[in-house]
XYZ file of C-alpha atoms in Angstrom:
97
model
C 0.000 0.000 0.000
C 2.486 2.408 1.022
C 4.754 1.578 -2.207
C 1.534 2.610 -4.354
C 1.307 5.731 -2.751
C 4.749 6.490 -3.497
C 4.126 5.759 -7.080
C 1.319 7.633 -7.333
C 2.909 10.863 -5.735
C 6.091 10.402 -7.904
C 3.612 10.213 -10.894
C 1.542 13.218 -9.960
C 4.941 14.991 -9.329
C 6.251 14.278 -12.864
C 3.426 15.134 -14.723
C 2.398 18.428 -12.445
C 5.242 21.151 -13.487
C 4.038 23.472 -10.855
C 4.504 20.866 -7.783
C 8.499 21.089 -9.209
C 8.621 24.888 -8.650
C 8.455 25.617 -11.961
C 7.462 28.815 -12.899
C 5.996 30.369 -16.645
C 8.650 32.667 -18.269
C 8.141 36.302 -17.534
C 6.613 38.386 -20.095
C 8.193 41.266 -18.164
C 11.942 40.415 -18.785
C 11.202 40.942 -23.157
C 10.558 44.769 -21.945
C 14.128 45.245 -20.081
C 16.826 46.774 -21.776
C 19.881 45.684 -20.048
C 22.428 47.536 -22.412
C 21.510 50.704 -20.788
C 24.042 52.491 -18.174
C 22.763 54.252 -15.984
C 24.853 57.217 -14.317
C 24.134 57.018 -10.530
C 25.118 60.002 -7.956
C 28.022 58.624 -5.891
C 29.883 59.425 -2.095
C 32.630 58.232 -1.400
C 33.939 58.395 2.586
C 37.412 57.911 3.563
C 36.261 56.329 6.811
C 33.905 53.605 7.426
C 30.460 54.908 7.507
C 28.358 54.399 10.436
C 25.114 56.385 10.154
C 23.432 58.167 7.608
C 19.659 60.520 7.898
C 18.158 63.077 6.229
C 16.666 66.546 7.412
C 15.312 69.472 5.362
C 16.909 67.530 2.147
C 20.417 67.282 3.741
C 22.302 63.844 3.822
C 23.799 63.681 7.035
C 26.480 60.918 7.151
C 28.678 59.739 10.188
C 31.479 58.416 9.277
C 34.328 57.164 11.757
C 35.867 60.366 12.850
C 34.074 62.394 10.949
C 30.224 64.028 10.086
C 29.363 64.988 6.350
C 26.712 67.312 5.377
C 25.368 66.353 1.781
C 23.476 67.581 -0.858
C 20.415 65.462 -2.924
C 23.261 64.766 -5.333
C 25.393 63.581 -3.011
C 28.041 66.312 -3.563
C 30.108 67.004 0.024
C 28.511 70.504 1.157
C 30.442 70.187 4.573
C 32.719 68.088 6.377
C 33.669 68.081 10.323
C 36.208 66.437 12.156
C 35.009 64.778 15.635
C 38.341 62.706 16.082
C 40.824 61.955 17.136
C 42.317 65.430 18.456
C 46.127 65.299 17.896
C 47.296 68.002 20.776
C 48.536 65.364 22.869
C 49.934 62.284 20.721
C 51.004 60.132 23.816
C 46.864 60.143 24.138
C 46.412 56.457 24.643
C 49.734 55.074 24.833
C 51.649 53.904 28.076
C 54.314 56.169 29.129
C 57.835 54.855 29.942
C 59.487 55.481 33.507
């Protein structure tokens, strides 16, 4: 009994494209064209970024080190520096005695 049922299931598998995750080609895909480039608005940080929101159309990114002020277009409006403060360059390190 149970090897009929596995027949039968195998059978209705075979002959049932759909139960094989088959899907119907995609009229949609005749309508892309993939030759086209498309020239995309680009920012480039020299430090990882962390954060990034918006406010009043300004792209605010935090960066390490470091807060950029953006325009739409992603050019660099403004740039400050949060870190590290170099005045005292033993900051950090062990001194020797």
């Amino acid at each position: 009994m149970a090897l009929l049922l596995l027949h039968t299931a195998v059978l209705l598998w075979a002959l049932c494209p759909s139960l094989q995750g088959q899907c119907d080609k995609s009229s949609e895909t005749s309508k892309l064209n993939l030759s086209v480039t498309y020239k995309l608005p680009t920012f480039t940080s020299d430090f990882p970024i962390q954060n990034m929101v918006t406010q009043d159309g300004i792209i605010y990114v935090g960066a390490v080190n470091r807060i950029y002020a953006l325009a739409p277009n992603l050019t660099k409006l403004s740039e400050y520096h949060t870190g590290p403060l170099l005045a005292n360059e033993t900051c950090g390190q062990t001194l020797p005695r």
